[in-house]
Short mmCIF file of C-alpha atoms in Angstrom, two decimals:
data_model
loop_
_atom_site.label_atom_id
_atom_site.label_comp_id
_atom_site.label_asym_id
_atom_site.label_seq_id
_atom_site.Cartn_x
_atom_site.Cartn_y
_atom_site.Cartn_z
CA UNK A 1 -31.39 -169.81 -2.12
CA UNK A 2 -28.58 -172.30 -1.57
CA UNK A 3 -26.98 -173.35 1.69
CA UNK A 4 -24.15 -170.85 1.08
CA UNK A 5 -25.00 -167.24 0.20
CA UNK A 6 -23.19 -165.37 -2.54
CA UNK A 7 -21.69 -162.97 0.00
CA UNK A 8 -20.28 -165.83 2.12
CA UNK A 9 -19.03 -167.55 -1.03
CA UNK A 10 -17.12 -164.43 -2.13
CA UNK A 11 -15.48 -164.07 1.30
CA UNK A 12 -14.37 -167.70 1.33
CA UNK A 13 -13.14 -167.60 -2.27
CA UNK A 14 -10.88 -164.63 -1.55
CA UNK A 15 -9.28 -166.46 1.39
CA UNK A 16 -8.91 -169.68 -0.68
CA UNK A 17 -7.10 -167.70 -3.40
CA UNK A 18 -4.78 -166.26 -0.77
CA UNK A 19 -4.01 -169.69 0.74
CA UNK A 20 -3.47 -171.23 -2.69
CA UNK A 21 -0.96 -168.51 -3.58
CA UNK A 22 1.10 -169.41 -0.51
CA UNK A 23 1.56 -172.98 -1.79
CA UNK A 24 3.24 -172.80 -5.20
CA UNK A 25 3.34 -176.59 -5.68
CA UNK A 26 -0.14 -177.91 -4.82
CA UNK A 27 -2.03 -174.65 -4.30
CA UNK A 28 -3.82 -174.69 -7.65
CA UNK A 29 -4.90 -178.30 -7.23
CA UNK A 30 -6.16 -177.74 -3.68
CA UNK A 31 -7.96 -174.55 -4.75
CA UNK A 32 -9.88 -176.47 -7.40
CA UNK A 33 -10.93 -179.14 -4.91
CA UNK A 34 -12.08 -176.64 -2.27
CA UNK A 35 -13.94 -174.45 -4.77
CA UNK A 36 -15.90 -177.46 -6.03
CA UNK A 37 -17.06 -178.16 -2.47
CA UNK A 38 -18.05 -174.55 -1.93
CA UNK A 39 -19.92 -174.48 -5.24
CA UNK A 40 -21.76 -177.62 -4.17
CA UNK A 41 -22.85 -175.99 -0.91
CA UNK A 42 -24.00 -172.89 -2.78
CA UNK A 43 -26.13 -174.99 -5.15
CA UNK A 44 -27.74 -177.19 -2.47
CA UNK A 45 -31.16 -176.43 -0.98
CA UNK A 46 -31.80 -176.64 2.73
CA UNK A 47 -30.63 -175.02 5.93
CA UNK A 48 -27.63 -172.71 5.83
CA UNK A 49 -24.31 -174.50 6.19
CA UNK A 50 -22.84 -174.54 9.71
CA UNK A 51 -19.35 -173.40 10.60
CA UNK A 52 -18.26 -177.07 10.89
CA UNK A 53 -19.55 -177.87 7.41
CA UNK A 54 -17.77 -174.87 5.90
CA UNK A 55 -14.56 -175.69 7.75
CA UNK A 56 -14.70 -179.27 6.41
CA UNK A 57 -14.45 -177.95 2.85
CA UNK A 58 -10.89 -176.70 3.27
CA UNK A 59 -9.35 -177.93 6.56
CA UNK A 60 -7.60 -180.85 4.84
CA UNK A 61 -6.05 -178.69 2.10
CA UNK A 62 -5.52 -175.29 3.76
CA UNK A 63 -4.85 -175.72 7.51
CA UNK A 64 -3.68 -172.07 7.66
CA UNK A 65 -7.10 -170.81 6.64
CA UNK A 66 -7.98 -167.66 8.62
CA UNK A 67 -10.41 -168.32 11.46
CA UNK A 68 -11.54 -164.66 11.34
CA UNK A 69 -12.40 -164.98 7.66
CA UNK A 70 -14.30 -168.19 8.43
CA UNK A 71 -16.37 -166.45 11.12
CA UNK A 72 -17.05 -163.53 8.78
CA UNK A 73 -18.28 -165.95 6.11
CA UNK A 74 -20.53 -167.71 8.62
CA UNK A 75 -21.96 -164.36 9.70
CA UNK A 76 -22.64 -163.45 6.06
CA UNK A 77 -24.18 -166.87 5.43
CA UNK A 78 -27.68 -166.15 6.74
CA UNK A 79 -31.11 -165.21 5.47
CA UNK A 80 -31.93 -161.58 4.78
CA UNK A 81 -32.87 -159.54 7.83
CA UNK A 82 -36.38 -159.13 9.13
CA UNK A 83 -36.66 -155.66 7.67
CA UNK A 84 -35.67 -156.93 4.26
CA UNK A 85 -38.20 -159.74 4.50
CA UNK A 86 -40.99 -157.40 5.36
CA UNK A 87 -40.18 -155.14 2.45
CA UNK A 88 -39.93 -158.10 0.10
CA UNK A 89 -43.14 -159.74 1.35
CA UNK A 90 -45.05 -156.49 1.18
CA UNK A 91 -43.82 -155.87 -2.33
CA UNK A 92 -44.74 -159.33 -3.53
CA UNK A 93 -48.04 -159.87 -1.80
CA UNK A 94 -49.26 -156.38 -1.08
CA UNK A 95 -52.11 -155.32 1.14
CA UNK A 96 -53.64 -157.03 4.16
CA UNK A 97 -53.17 -160.57 2.86
CA UNK A 98 -49.43 -160.07 2.67
CA UNK A 99 -49.31 -158.61 6.19
CA UNK A 100 -51.35 -161.51 7.66
CA UNK A 101 -49.14 -164.03 5.95
CA UNK A 102 -46.03 -162.25 7.13
CA UNK A 103 -46.92 -162.01 10.81
CA UNK A 104 -47.99 -165.66 10.90
CA UNK A 105 -44.57 -166.81 9.85
CA UNK A 106 -42.92 -169.06 12.52
CA UNK A 107 -40.53 -166.35 13.75
CA UNK A 108 -40.76 -165.40 17.44
CA UNK A 109 -39.46 -161.86 16.83
CA UNK A 110 -42.54 -161.22 14.64
CA UNK A 111 -45.21 -163.13 16.51
CA UNK A 112 -44.43 -162.15 20.09
CA UNK A 113 -45.19 -158.46 19.67
CA UNK A 114 -48.32 -159.24 17.64
CA UNK A 115 -49.56 -161.78 20.20
CA UNK A 116 -49.25 -159.15 22.95
CA UNK A 117 -51.05 -156.38 21.10
CA UNK A 118 -53.27 -157.83 18.35
CA UNK A 119 -53.59 -161.63 18.77
CA UNK A 120 -56.52 -161.72 16.35
CA UNK A 121 -54.04 -161.34 13.52
CA UNK A 122 -52.62 -164.72 14.49
CA UNK A 123 -55.94 -166.46 13.84
CA UNK A 124 -54.51 -168.67 11.03
CA UNK A 125 -51.82 -169.87 13.42
CA UNK A 126 -54.40 -170.56 16.11
CA UNK A 127 -56.51 -172.60 13.72
CA UNK A 128 -53.50 -174.55 12.56
CA UNK A 129 -52.35 -175.12 16.12
CA UNK A 130 -55.78 -176.29 17.21
CA UNK A 131 -56.04 -178.70 14.29
CA UNK A 132 -52.60 -180.16 14.80
CA UNK A 133 -53.13 -180.43 18.56
CA UNK A 134 -56.41 -182.30 18.22
CA UNK A 135 -54.98 -184.59 15.56
CA UNK A 136 -51.89 -185.26 17.64
CA UNK A 137 -53.87 -186.10 20.79
CA UNK A 138 -56.32 -188.33 18.90
CA UNK A 139 -53.54 -190.17 17.10
CA UNK A 140 -51.57 -190.64 20.31
CA UNK A 141 -54.63 -192.24 21.90
CA UNK A 142 -55.20 -194.45 18.85
CA UNK A 143 -51.57 -195.45 18.81
CA UNK A 144 -51.71 -196.27 22.50
CA UNK A 145 -54.70 -198.55 21.96
CA UNK A 146 -53.10 -200.32 19.01
CA UNK A 147 -49.71 -200.78 20.66
CA UNK A 148 -50.66 -201.61 24.24
CA UNK A 149 -53.73 -203.72 23.41
CA UNK A 150 -52.46 -205.41 20.28
CA UNK A 151 -53.72 -208.88 19.40
CA UNK A 152 -51.69 -209.49 16.23
CA UNK A 153 -48.61 -208.30 14.38
CA UNK A 154 -50.83 -206.24 12.06
CA UNK A 155 -51.83 -204.05 15.02
CA UNK A 156 -48.23 -202.94 15.44
CA UNK A 157 -47.93 -202.20 11.74
CA UNK A 158 -51.03 -200.01 11.90
CA UNK A 159 -49.92 -198.52 15.21
CA UNK A 160 -46.58 -197.61 13.63
CA UNK A 161 -48.45 -195.64 10.97
CA UNK A 162 -50.49 -193.80 13.61
CA UNK A 163 -47.37 -193.00 15.65
CA UNK A 164 -45.70 -191.44 12.62
CA UNK A 165 -48.83 -189.39 11.88
CA UNK A 166 -49.01 -188.20 15.50
CA UNK A 167 -45.33 -187.26 15.38
CA UNK A 168 -45.96 -185.22 12.23
CA UNK A 169 -48.75 -183.22 13.89
CA UNK A 170 -46.69 -182.69 17.05
CA UNK A 171 -43.83 -181.36 14.95
CA UNK A 172 -46.23 -178.88 13.34
CA UNK A 173 -47.07 -177.26 16.71
CA UNK A 174 -45.15 -174.02 17.51
CA UNK A 175 -44.38 -175.04 21.06
CA UNK A 176 -42.24 -172.01 21.74
CA UNK A 177 -45.31 -169.78 21.26
CA UNK A 178 -47.60 -171.82 23.52
CA UNK A 179 -44.94 -171.94 26.16
CA UNK A 180 -44.86 -168.15 26.37
CA UNK A 181 -48.47 -167.23 25.72
CA UNK A 182 -50.92 -170.07 26.49
CA UNK A 183 -53.26 -167.75 28.45
CA UNK A 184 -53.61 -165.23 25.64
CA UNK A 185 -54.29 -167.92 23.12
CA UNK A 186 -56.87 -169.77 25.18
CA UNK A 187 -58.66 -166.61 26.38
CA UNK A 188 -58.99 -165.41 22.81
CA UNK A 189 -59.83 -168.67 21.10
CA UNK A 190 -62.03 -170.05 23.87
CA UNK A 191 -60.18 -173.33 24.04
CA UNK A 192 -61.35 -175.84 26.61
CA UNK A 193 -57.99 -177.59 26.80
CA UNK A 194 -54.74 -176.47 28.36
CA UNK A 195 -51.95 -177.33 26.00
CA UNK A 196 -48.67 -176.45 27.67
CA UNK A 197 -45.07 -177.34 27.07
CA UNK A 198 -45.35 -180.03 29.75
CA UNK A 199 -48.29 -181.59 27.98
CA UNK A 200 -46.39 -181.46 24.71
CA UNK A 201 -43.35 -183.07 26.27
CA UNK A 202 -45.53 -185.79 27.79
CA UNK A 203 -47.11 -186.51 24.39
CA UNK A 204 -43.70 -186.61 22.73
CA UNK A 205 -42.37 -188.99 25.39
CA UNK A 206 -45.42 -191.17 24.92
CA UNK A 207 -44.80 -191.25 21.18
CA UNK A 208 -41.13 -192.09 21.76
CA UNK A 209 -42.04 -194.86 24.16
CA UNK A 210 -44.52 -196.39 21.72
CA UNK A 211 -42.04 -196.06 18.88
CA UNK A 212 -39.56 -198.10 20.94
CA UNK A 213 -42.29 -200.61 21.82
CA UNK A 214 -43.21 -201.06 18.18
CA UNK A 215 -39.55 -201.58 17.28
CA UNK A 216 -39.20 -204.25 19.97
CA UNK A 217 -42.47 -205.94 19.03
CA UNK A 218 -41.58 -206.05 15.35
CA UNK A 219 -38.18 -207.54 16.09
CA UNK A 220 -39.81 -210.14 18.33
CA UNK A 221 -42.22 -211.17 15.57
CA UNK A 222 -39.35 -211.38 13.07
CA UNK A 223 -37.49 -213.65 15.49
CA UNK A 224 -40.62 -215.74 16.10
CA UNK A 225 -41.11 -216.22 12.36
CA UNK A 226 -37.47 -217.26 11.94
CA UNK A 227 -37.65 -219.74 14.83
CA UNK A 228 -40.88 -221.25 13.48
CA UNK A 229 -39.22 -221.83 10.13
CA UNK A 230 -36.26 -223.47 11.87
CA UNK A 231 -38.61 -225.64 13.94
CA UNK A 232 -40.63 -226.80 10.93
CA UNK A 233 -37.46 -227.49 8.96
CA UNK A 234 -36.08 -229.61 11.83
CA UNK A 235 -39.31 -231.63 12.02
CA UNK A 236 -39.26 -232.25 8.29
CA UNK A 237 -35.57 -233.08 8.40
CA UNK A 238 -36.19 -235.64 11.14
CA UNK A 239 -39.08 -237.26 9.25
CA UNK A 240 -37.00 -237.55 6.09
CA UNK A 241 -33.80 -238.73 7.80
CA UNK A 242 -32.58 -242.09 6.56
CA UNK A 243 -29.54 -242.59 8.73
CA UNK A 244 -28.80 -242.39 12.43
CA UNK A 245 -26.49 -239.44 11.86
CA UNK A 246 -29.16 -237.49 10.00
CA UNK A 247 -31.75 -238.17 12.70
CA UNK A 248 -29.35 -237.10 15.44
CA UNK A 249 -28.61 -233.85 13.62
CA UNK A 250 -32.31 -233.14 13.05
CA UNK A 251 -33.05 -233.85 16.71
CA UNK A 252 -30.39 -231.33 17.74
CA UNK A 253 -31.86 -228.68 15.43
CA UNK A 254 -35.32 -229.38 16.86
CA UNK A 255 -34.12 -228.89 20.43
CA UNK A 256 -32.23 -225.74 19.42
CA UNK A 257 -35.39 -224.24 17.90
CA UNK A 258 -37.28 -224.96 21.15
CA UNK A 259 -34.55 -223.20 23.13
CA UNK A 260 -34.81 -220.19 20.82
CA UNK A 261 -38.57 -220.00 21.41
CA UNK A 262 -37.80 -219.62 25.11
CA UNK A 263 -35.53 -216.66 24.37
CA UNK A 264 -38.17 -214.46 22.74
CA UNK A 265 -39.00 -211.65 25.23
CA UNK A 266 -42.00 -212.74 27.27
CA UNK A 267 -43.32 -209.16 27.59
CA UNK A 268 -43.92 -208.94 23.84
CA UNK A 269 -46.97 -210.24 22.01
CA UNK A 270 -44.66 -212.48 20.00
CA UNK A 271 -43.32 -213.83 23.32
CA UNK A 272 -46.83 -214.74 24.45
CA UNK A 273 -47.47 -216.42 21.10
CA UNK A 274 -44.13 -218.22 21.39
CA UNK A 275 -45.12 -219.53 24.83
CA UNK A 276 -48.20 -221.19 23.34
CA UNK A 277 -46.21 -222.63 20.46
CA UNK A 278 -43.55 -223.78 22.91
CA UNK A 279 -45.98 -226.12 24.63
CA UNK A 280 -46.92 -227.76 21.34
CA UNK A 281 -43.28 -227.95 20.23
CA UNK A 282 -42.20 -229.61 23.50
CA UNK A 283 -45.13 -232.04 23.31
CA UNK A 284 -44.16 -233.04 19.77
CA UNK A 285 -40.53 -233.34 20.79
CA UNK A 286 -41.43 -235.59 23.72
CA UNK A 287 -43.55 -237.74 21.42
CA UNK A 288 -40.61 -237.86 19.08
CA UNK A 289 -38.51 -238.99 22.01
CA UNK A 290 -40.43 -242.28 22.18
CA UNK A 291 -39.93 -242.76 18.47
CA UNK A 292 -36.32 -241.76 18.88
CA UNK A 293 -35.81 -244.46 21.49
CA UNK A 294 -37.01 -247.05 19.00
CA UNK A 295 -34.88 -245.40 16.35
CA UNK A 296 -31.80 -245.69 18.54
CA UNK A 297 -32.46 -249.42 19.00
CA UNK A 298 -32.96 -249.82 15.26
CA UNK A 299 -29.86 -247.78 14.54
CA UNK A 300 -27.88 -250.00 16.91
CA UNK A 301 -29.15 -253.11 15.12
CA UNK A 302 -28.24 -251.64 11.75
CA UNK A 303 -24.80 -250.61 12.95
CA UNK A 304 -24.23 -254.10 14.38
CA UNK A 305 -25.32 -255.64 11.07
CA UNK A 306 -22.87 -253.39 9.25
CA UNK A 307 -20.05 -254.59 11.50
CA UNK A 308 -20.83 -258.25 10.67
CA UNK A 309 -21.03 -257.34 6.99
CA UNK A 310 -17.68 -255.58 7.16
CA UNK A 311 -16.05 -258.61 8.78
CA UNK A 312 -17.58 -260.89 6.14
CA UNK A 313 -16.38 -258.66 3.33
CA UNK A 314 -12.85 -258.54 4.73
CA UNK A 315 -12.77 -262.33 5.16
CA UNK A 316 -13.97 -262.80 1.56
CA UNK A 317 -11.05 -260.94 0.07
CA UNK A 318 -8.41 -262.70 -2.08
CA UNK A 319 -10.22 -266.00 -2.75
CA UNK A 320 -10.11 -268.95 -3.04
CA UNK A 321 -10.74 -269.99 0.53
CA UNK A 322 -11.27 -273.38 2.15
CA UNK A 323 -14.77 -274.52 2.99
CA UNK A 324 -14.31 -273.79 6.69
CA UNK A 325 -13.57 -270.14 5.91
CA UNK A 326 -16.55 -269.88 3.55
CA UNK A 327 -18.71 -271.31 6.34
CA UNK A 328 -17.40 -268.64 8.69
CA UNK A 329 -18.10 -265.92 6.12
CA UNK A 330 -21.62 -267.24 5.57
CA UNK A 331 -22.17 -267.19 9.32
CA UNK A 332 -21.17 -263.53 9.46
CA UNK A 333 -23.62 -262.62 6.70
CA UNK A 334 -26.36 -264.56 8.50
CA UNK A 335 -25.66 -262.69 11.74
CA UNK A 336 -25.98 -259.35 9.91
CA UNK A 337 -29.22 -260.49 8.25
CA UNK A 338 -30.66 -261.56 11.59
CA UNK A 339 -29.96 -258.11 13.06
CA UNK A 340 -31.65 -256.38 10.13
CA UNK A 341 -34.72 -258.60 10.41
CA UNK A 342 -35.20 -257.36 13.98
CA UNK A 343 -35.89 -253.76 12.82
CA UNK A 344 -39.72 -253.32 13.06
CA UNK A 345 -41.86 -252.13 10.18
CA UNK A 346 -42.99 -248.91 11.89
CA UNK A 347 -39.43 -247.80 12.72
CA UNK A 348 -37.91 -244.86 10.79
CA UNK A 349 -34.87 -247.02 10.04
CA UNK A 350 -36.94 -249.82 8.47
CA UNK A 351 -36.34 -248.74 4.87
CA UNK A 352 -32.61 -248.48 5.42
CA UNK A 353 -32.62 -251.90 7.07
CA UNK A 354 -34.53 -253.46 4.16
CA UNK A 355 -32.11 -252.00 1.64
CA UNK A 356 -29.16 -253.51 3.46
CA UNK A 357 -31.07 -256.77 4.04
CA UNK A 358 -31.48 -257.31 0.30
CA UNK A 359 -27.78 -256.66 -0.25
CA UNK A 360 -26.67 -258.94 2.58
CA UNK A 361 -28.94 -261.78 1.42
CA UNK A 362 -27.45 -261.50 -2.05
CA UNK A 363 -23.95 -261.67 -0.60
CA UNK A 364 -24.94 -264.63 1.55
CA UNK A 365 -26.22 -266.45 -1.54
CA UNK A 366 -22.93 -265.86 -3.35
CA UNK A 367 -21.03 -267.09 -0.29
CA UNK A 368 -23.15 -270.24 -0.08
CA UNK A 369 -22.52 -270.97 -3.76
CA UNK A 370 -18.77 -270.59 -3.25
CA UNK A 371 -18.99 -272.80 -0.15
CA UNK A 372 -20.86 -275.55 -1.99
CA UNK A 373 -18.46 -275.34 -4.93
CA UNK A 374 -15.53 -275.70 -2.52
CA UNK A 375 -17.11 -278.71 -0.83
CA UNK A 376 -18.08 -280.42 -4.10
CA UNK A 377 -14.69 -279.79 -5.65
CA UNK A 378 -12.81 -281.10 -2.63
CA UNK A 379 -15.05 -284.20 -2.61
CA UNK A 380 -14.53 -284.76 -6.35
CA UNK A 381 -10.76 -284.51 -5.99
CA UNK A 382 -10.79 -286.92 -3.08
CA UNK A 383 -12.96 -289.36 -5.08
CA UNK A 384 -10.51 -289.09 -7.96
CA UNK A 385 -7.60 -289.82 -5.63
CA UNK A 386 -9.40 -292.86 -4.20
CA UNK A 387 -10.15 -294.20 -7.68
CA UNK A 388 -6.55 -293.63 -8.70
CA UNK A 389 -5.31 -295.63 -5.71
CA UNK A 390 -7.71 -298.44 -6.63
CA UNK A 391 -6.53 -298.34 -10.25
CA UNK A 392 -2.91 -298.64 -9.19
CA UNK A 393 -3.73 -301.71 -7.11
CA UNK A 394 -5.57 -303.26 -10.04
CA UNK A 395 -2.65 -302.63 -12.40
CA UNK A 396 -0.43 -304.72 -10.13
CA UNK A 397 -2.87 -307.65 -10.39
CA UNK A 398 -2.09 -310.22 -13.19
CA UNK A 399 -5.80 -310.81 -13.83
CA UNK A 400 -6.60 -307.09 -14.53
CA UNK A 401 -8.33 -306.54 -17.88
CA UNK A 402 -6.83 -303.49 -19.80
CA UNK A 403 -10.33 -302.42 -20.86
CA UNK A 404 -11.37 -302.25 -17.24
CA UNK A 405 -8.32 -300.05 -16.53
CA UNK A 406 -9.35 -297.58 -19.26
CA UNK A 407 -12.85 -297.41 -17.78
CA UNK A 408 -11.51 -296.70 -14.33
CA UNK A 409 -9.18 -294.03 -15.76
CA UNK A 410 -12.11 -292.35 -17.53
CA UNK A 411 -14.04 -292.29 -14.27
CA UNK A 412 -11.04 -290.59 -12.62
CA UNK A 413 -10.96 -288.00 -15.40
CA UNK A 414 -14.67 -287.33 -14.98
CA UNK A 415 -14.21 -286.68 -11.29
CA UNK A 416 -11.30 -284.34 -11.91
CA UNK A 417 -13.24 -282.40 -14.56
CA UNK A 418 -16.02 -281.75 -12.04
CA UNK A 419 -13.68 -279.72 -9.85
CA UNK A 420 -14.81 -276.04 -10.12
CA UNK A 421 -12.44 -273.21 -11.06
CA UNK A 422 -11.83 -270.73 -8.26
CA UNK A 423 -11.65 -273.36 -5.56
CA UNK A 424 -8.62 -274.19 -3.43
CA UNK A 425 -8.29 -277.69 -4.99
CA UNK A 426 -8.64 -276.59 -8.60
CA UNK A 427 -4.88 -276.12 -9.32
CA UNK A 428 -4.11 -279.57 -7.88
CA UNK A 429 -6.98 -281.16 -9.79
CA UNK A 430 -5.65 -279.74 -13.05
CA UNK A 431 -2.28 -281.38 -12.52
CA UNK A 432 -3.93 -284.74 -11.85
CA UNK A 433 -6.23 -284.26 -14.81
CA UNK A 434 -3.34 -283.53 -17.18
CA UNK A 435 -1.52 -286.65 -16.02
CA UNK A 436 -4.64 -288.81 -16.32
CA UNK A 437 -5.39 -287.64 -19.88
CA UNK A 438 -1.82 -288.31 -20.91
CA UNK A 439 -2.00 -291.83 -19.47
CA UNK A 440 -5.34 -292.36 -21.23
CA UNK A 441 -3.80 -291.44 -24.59
CA UNK A 442 -0.92 -293.88 -24.01
CA UNK A 443 -3.22 -296.78 -23.18
CA UNK A 444 -5.49 -296.06 -26.11
CA UNK A 445 -2.54 -296.46 -28.52
CA UNK A 446 -1.68 -299.91 -27.25
#
């Protein structure tokens, strides 16, 4: 039988047809929508539809639906009467077995009269009640042990299973019957326990309390697992950090994970576990603090070296530069190198410092080459100028041998050719060199 009886369906359909006829424009469309909902209720299995559920099928489309018709449909939407059931059950089952089955159905209007006059006929119910009671009590006790004396997360998982089983057996107890006739039942069945509504309510409250405890404990363990993952990730992140920024970020994550351990409820088993882990985490963090102090010093040295390197790089731009400037640039590279050499081997920033040290030493070498080239070129140009002045004096002397003049001119050319490209004196040396070669060609023709 569906959730809407045929009789109720017919009553509602007649009213739907009437409401649809009143709306010539959208009535047919609304009727189709409402009838589909009613058909769905009629085909569903379960408890009979309530007045609110039936009203929801049409209230949006037909607000003028008759409330009297609705109440009539709700009244018709119920199971067959007791008399009909008895006739049907007797016809189907027949004999004593059918009668016993019928009177043990969970309907107070059947069982109350029988319990007063012939309680023996309710023996199957008594047996079922006794079984479910004993199972419920035993499972409640087991659940209580598992939940309140748990030593691991698995205890709560198992306790959750026992709580659900206990709830199932409690739900199977016809409490309304025990509440009215506990004396009759116990006097007949010889029970040694007194199961009353109060006892049932106490058991149900106990189950509810443990269910809430399990929920809280599970959430606490989930949070503990998440925090542990965050803590381990922060430790690993700190160990693998290569820069000061990365180490600072990892340190912040580490401290945040420790703070989160403190926030796990202390009354939970996970909270007690977190307290133990908190001590180890704080100890490791304090030990890391000593390392961090050295790391800060190393980071400062590296940052200082980078500042010297930056100044040297800026000063090196747009060469050529005079020797004094190359000396200043070399000094900046040396200062950066000296800072990097001060980073100890056991410091987390050592590898980063060594990488930069190799780069800075290479740049220093290039700077020193440029400096030496500038010095040598300036010296060669000056030597050439001195020789040229001497040659001019000799040319004014009457006793000067022309061959000696060509030799001196060649020596001047040699000095000018030794001036390196890319130096500040190179353009000037090229002008002197061009003039000297031209003069050499003139003298060679004489």
